Every structure is written in structure tokens, then in C-alpha cells.
């Protein structure tokens, strides 16, 4: 596999059939295979055909095989205490493409957008059982806001303004 031939780009509506499949892969990875109730048509409708898209998406594309190997779904949120923010709903890289900086490059693409839009933070939820993912986000300077990072099925994780600026470089 050619890991140097990966391009991060904004998703287009035609990508949603592959993103929907990756959402199902992510759910299976999280041991929740029946959880996704969405299909590519709904993703297209909500993200590309709406006057106010409900989400934005970056994809990782392997140029040598013309296939999508990862995605990041995110959307703007607002903090009444701090102002503009973003929420990372999904970050997924296909198993055979992991550990080659694709996930961090997807995060960096979101961080650049967040930085350019003067966002103060990027928030996400992470299953407690995903200890490798917690290490991944910590390495990128995200802070786990969940008490001691344990004791809940979900962890609340945040990239603060300084981490966003560093990732956006």
C-alpha cells in the first residue's frame, strides 16, 4: 500500500456512499454494529442538499487506488461561555491504513478550518473502551475532561485553542 499517496480533501456528495459504509465499519469496531440508522441518501440530504448543511466532512483518499480510506465528520457548535467551537462526530481510518498519520491529518484539516473560523475549541466524545484512541488524541494535545478519564461509557475530550493553533500550522 502506498501510504504517501493519501490526499485529505473536503467530501463531495458522491463520497457519501463510502462514508456511510465507513460509519458502519466504525460502529462494528466500537461493538455497536446495529447502531447506525443512517444511509448515504440521508447523508447527502443533510450534508449537501440542505440550505444549511447539518455537517461537514473531510475524507482521506488513496490516490493510487482511487478509494476512500478514512473520514472525519464535524459541525459547528457554540459555547455560551467561550464562543465559536466545533464538534468532531466521527473520525475513522480503515484498519489497514491506520498508524500512517491519516487520522492526525484529518484532525489537522479540521483544526485549520477551526483556526480560520476563530473557534476556541473542538470537542468530541470517545468510548471509554477505546484506550488506543485516547492515547492518539492525548498525543495531539487534546484534554480528557471526563473525571480521571474513567468511570463512564463515554469520555468528553477537547482540543483547546492552543492545541488547535498548533495542529493548524
Tab-separated table of C-alpha atoms in Angstrom:
chain	number	residue	atom	x	y	z
A	1	UNK	CA	0.000	0.000	0.000
A	2	UNK	CA	1.198	3.479	-0.842
A	3	UNK	CA	0.694	5.483	2.348
A	4	UNK	CA	2.458	8.530	0.884
A	5	UNK	CA	-0.180	8.876	-1.805
A	6	UNK	CA	-3.039	9.934	0.503
A	7	UNK	CA	-4.912	13.178	-0.061
A	8	UNK	CA	-7.127	14.846	2.542
A	9	UNK	CA	-9.937	16.799	0.911
A	10	UNK	CA	-13.417	18.109	1.559
A	11	UNK	CA	-16.031	15.489	0.858
A	12	UNK	CA	-18.473	15.748	-2.026
A	13	UNK	CA	-21.923	14.190	-2.193
A	14	UNK	CA	-20.693	11.221	-4.263
A	15	UNK	CA	-18.392	10.271	-1.365
A	16	UNK	CA	-21.306	9.643	0.989
A	17	UNK	CA	-21.938	6.069	-0.150
A	18	UNK	CA	-18.387	5.245	1.003
A	19	UNK	CA	-18.667	7.368	4.150
A	20	UNK	CA	-21.879	5.529	5.072
A	21	UNK	CA	-20.026	2.217	4.704
A	22	UNK	CA	-17.190	3.522	6.902
A	23	UNK	CA	-19.715	4.663	9.522
A	24	UNK	CA	-20.888	1.051	9.677
A	25	UNK	CA	-17.261	-0.135	9.945
A	26	UNK	CA	-16.710	2.316	12.805
A	27	UNK	CA	-19.825	1.070	14.595
A	28	UNK	CA	-18.652	-2.532	14.212
A	29	UNK	CA	-15.215	-1.528	15.549
A	30	UNK	CA	-16.969	0.013	18.581
A	31	UNK	CA	-19.005	-3.209	19.046
A	32	UNK	CA	-22.197	-1.384	18.080
A	33	UNK	CA	-22.854	-2.877	14.620
A	34	UNK	CA	-26.610	-2.211	14.680
A	35	UNK	CA	-26.360	1.381	15.944
A	36	UNK	CA	-26.141	3.335	12.650
A	37	UNK	CA	-29.619	4.192	11.421
A	38	UNK	CA	-28.439	6.345	8.524
A	39	UNK	CA	-27.667	5.672	4.886
A	40	UNK	CA	-25.809	7.556	2.175
A	41	UNK	CA	-29.020	9.173	0.913
A	42	UNK	CA	-29.641	10.794	4.309
A	43	UNK	CA	-26.016	11.928	4.472
A	44	UNK	CA	-26.365	13.547	1.043
A	45	UNK	CA	-29.650	15.183	2.011
A	46	UNK	CA	-28.375	16.537	5.345
A	47	UNK	CA	-24.882	17.489	4.255
A	48	UNK	CA	-25.158	18.563	0.639
A	49	UNK	CA	-28.749	19.250	-0.403
A	50	UNK	CA	-29.806	21.342	2.567
A	51	UNK	CA	-29.622	25.160	2.550
A	52	UNK	CA	-27.978	24.842	5.974
A	53	UNK	CA	-25.879	21.644	5.913
A	54	UNK	CA	-26.019	19.761	9.203
A	55	UNK	CA	-22.399	18.645	8.970
A	56	UNK	CA	-19.115	18.991	7.134
A	57	UNK	CA	-16.796	16.173	6.185
A	58	UNK	CA	-13.207	15.600	5.173
A	59	UNK	CA	-12.169	12.360	3.502
A	60	UNK	CA	-8.824	10.640	3.096
A	61	UNK	CA	-8.390	9.370	-0.439
A	62	UNK	CA	-5.742	6.909	-1.598
A	63	UNK	CA	-4.826	8.310	-4.995
A	64	UNK	CA	-3.106	5.160	-6.262
A	65	UNK	CA	-6.282	3.068	-5.800
A	66	UNK	CA	-8.902	5.834	-6.074
A	67	UNK	CA	-10.537	4.691	-2.815
A	68	UNK	CA	-11.576	6.483	0.335
A	69	UNK	CA	-9.726	5.156	3.363
A	70	UNK	CA	-10.959	7.488	6.094
A	71	UNK	CA	-13.290	10.302	7.020
A	72	UNK	CA	-13.985	12.939	9.641
A	73	UNK	CA	-17.497	14.311	10.182
A	74	UNK	CA	-17.769	17.543	12.167
A	75	UNK	CA	-20.045	20.524	12.605
A	76	UNK	CA	-20.045	23.969	14.200
A	77	UNK	CA	-21.319	24.379	17.756
A	78	UNK	CA	-21.446	27.340	20.084
A	79	UNK	CA	-20.348	27.752	23.687
A	80	UNK	CA	-22.192	30.432	25.643
A	81	UNK	CA	-19.039	30.743	27.781
A	82	UNK	CA	-16.367	30.787	25.083
A	83	UNK	CA	-17.916	31.298	21.648
A	84	UNK	CA	-17.377	29.515	18.336
A	85	UNK	CA	-16.482	25.854	18.580
A	86	UNK	CA	-16.609	22.647	16.544
A	87	UNK	CA	-17.694	19.131	17.366
A	88	UNK	CA	-15.968	16.102	15.874
A	89	UNK	CA	-18.666	13.461	15.429
A	90	UNK	CA	-16.653	10.753	13.657
A	91	UNK	CA	-13.036	10.081	12.887
A	92	UNK	CA	-12.362	6.808	11.133
A	93	UNK	CA	-9.485	5.304	9.176
A	94	UNK	CA	-9.744	1.826	7.662
A	95	UNK	CA	-7.790	-0.707	9.675
A	96	UNK	CA	-5.141	-1.421	7.024
A	97	UNK	CA	-4.376	2.314	6.721
A	98	UNK	CA	-4.023	3.079	10.437
A	99	UNK	CA	-0.740	4.193	12.036
A	100	UNK	CA	0.296	6.195	8.976
A	101	UNK	CA	-0.761	9.697	10.138
A	102	UNK	CA	-4.017	9.687	8.183
A	103	UNK	CA	-6.136	10.251	11.302
A	104	UNK	CA	-3.901	13.062	12.516
A	105	UNK	CA	-4.013	14.647	9.049
A	106	UNK	CA	-7.817	14.554	9.121
A	107	UNK	CA	-7.721	16.241	12.560
A	108	UNK	CA	-5.277	18.840	11.228
A	109	UNK	CA	-7.643	19.667	8.352
A	110	UNK	CA	-10.451	20.302	10.843
A	111	UNK	CA	-8.100	22.289	13.095
A	112	UNK	CA	-7.123	24.543	10.167
A	113	UNK	CA	-10.769	25.247	9.474
A	114	UNK	CA	-11.486	25.800	13.178
A	115	UNK	CA	-8.492	28.146	13.446
A	116	UNK	CA	-9.601	30.119	10.368
A	117	UNK	CA	-13.118	30.411	11.802
A	118	UNK	CA	-11.779	31.626	15.188
A	119	UNK	CA	-13.054	28.581	17.061
A	120	UNK	CA	-11.985	28.354	20.674
A	121	UNK	CA	-12.228	24.552	20.899
A	122	UNK	CA	-13.000	21.261	19.167
A	123	UNK	CA	-14.968	18.779	21.267
A	124	UNK	CA	-15.602	15.071	20.800
A	125	UNK	CA	-16.942	12.048	22.637
A	126	UNK	CA	-14.903	8.896	22.874
A	127	UNK	CA	-15.889	5.474	24.164
A	128	UNK	CA	-14.025	4.650	27.373
A	129	UNK	CA	-13.127	1.240	25.968
A	130	UNK	CA	-11.056	2.865	23.203
A	131	UNK	CA	-7.790	3.276	25.091
A	132	UNK	CA	-5.627	3.459	21.911
A	133	UNK	CA	-7.837	6.300	20.662
A	134	UNK	CA	-7.455	8.137	23.987
A	135	UNK	CA	-3.697	7.930	23.553
A	136	UNK	CA	-3.999	9.172	19.968
A	137	UNK	CA	-5.949	12.281	20.989
A	138	UNK	CA	-3.719	12.929	24.005
A	139	UNK	CA	-0.658	12.828	21.727
A	140	UNK	CA	-2.303	15.595	19.664
A	141	UNK	CA	-2.747	17.683	22.877
A	142	UNK	CA	-6.430	17.012	23.450
A	143	UNK	CA	-7.591	17.075	27.060
A	144	UNK	CA	-9.886	14.410	28.518
A	145	UNK	CA	-12.466	16.368	30.541
A	146	UNK	CA	-14.108	13.251	31.992
A	147	UNK	CA	-13.249	12.828	35.666
A	148	UNK	CA	-9.981	10.899	35.646
A	149	UNK	CA	-10.848	9.788	32.104
A	150	UNK	CA	-12.670	6.771	33.551
A	151	UNK	CA	-15.965	5.730	35.115
A	152	UNK	CA	-18.243	6.423	32.185
A	153	UNK	CA	-19.017	4.698	28.915
A	154	UNK	CA	-18.112	7.925	27.146
A	155	UNK	CA	-15.261	10.374	27.646
A	156	UNK	CA	-15.614	14.047	26.818
A	157	UNK	CA	-12.440	15.201	25.042
A	158	UNK	CA	-11.427	18.721	23.994
A	159	UNK	CA	-8.816	20.390	21.838
A	160	UNK	CA	-8.301	23.856	23.309
A	161	UNK	CA	-7.344	26.946	21.316
A	162	UNK	CA	-3.582	26.380	21.766
A	163	UNK	CA	-3.821	22.787	20.502
A	164	UNK	CA	-5.922	23.934	17.526
A	165	UNK	CA	-3.320	26.575	16.613
A	166	UNK	CA	-0.502	24.027	16.818
A	167	UNK	CA	-2.390	21.490	14.692
A	168	UNK	CA	-3.311	24.186	12.155
A	169	UNK	CA	0.348	25.087	11.484
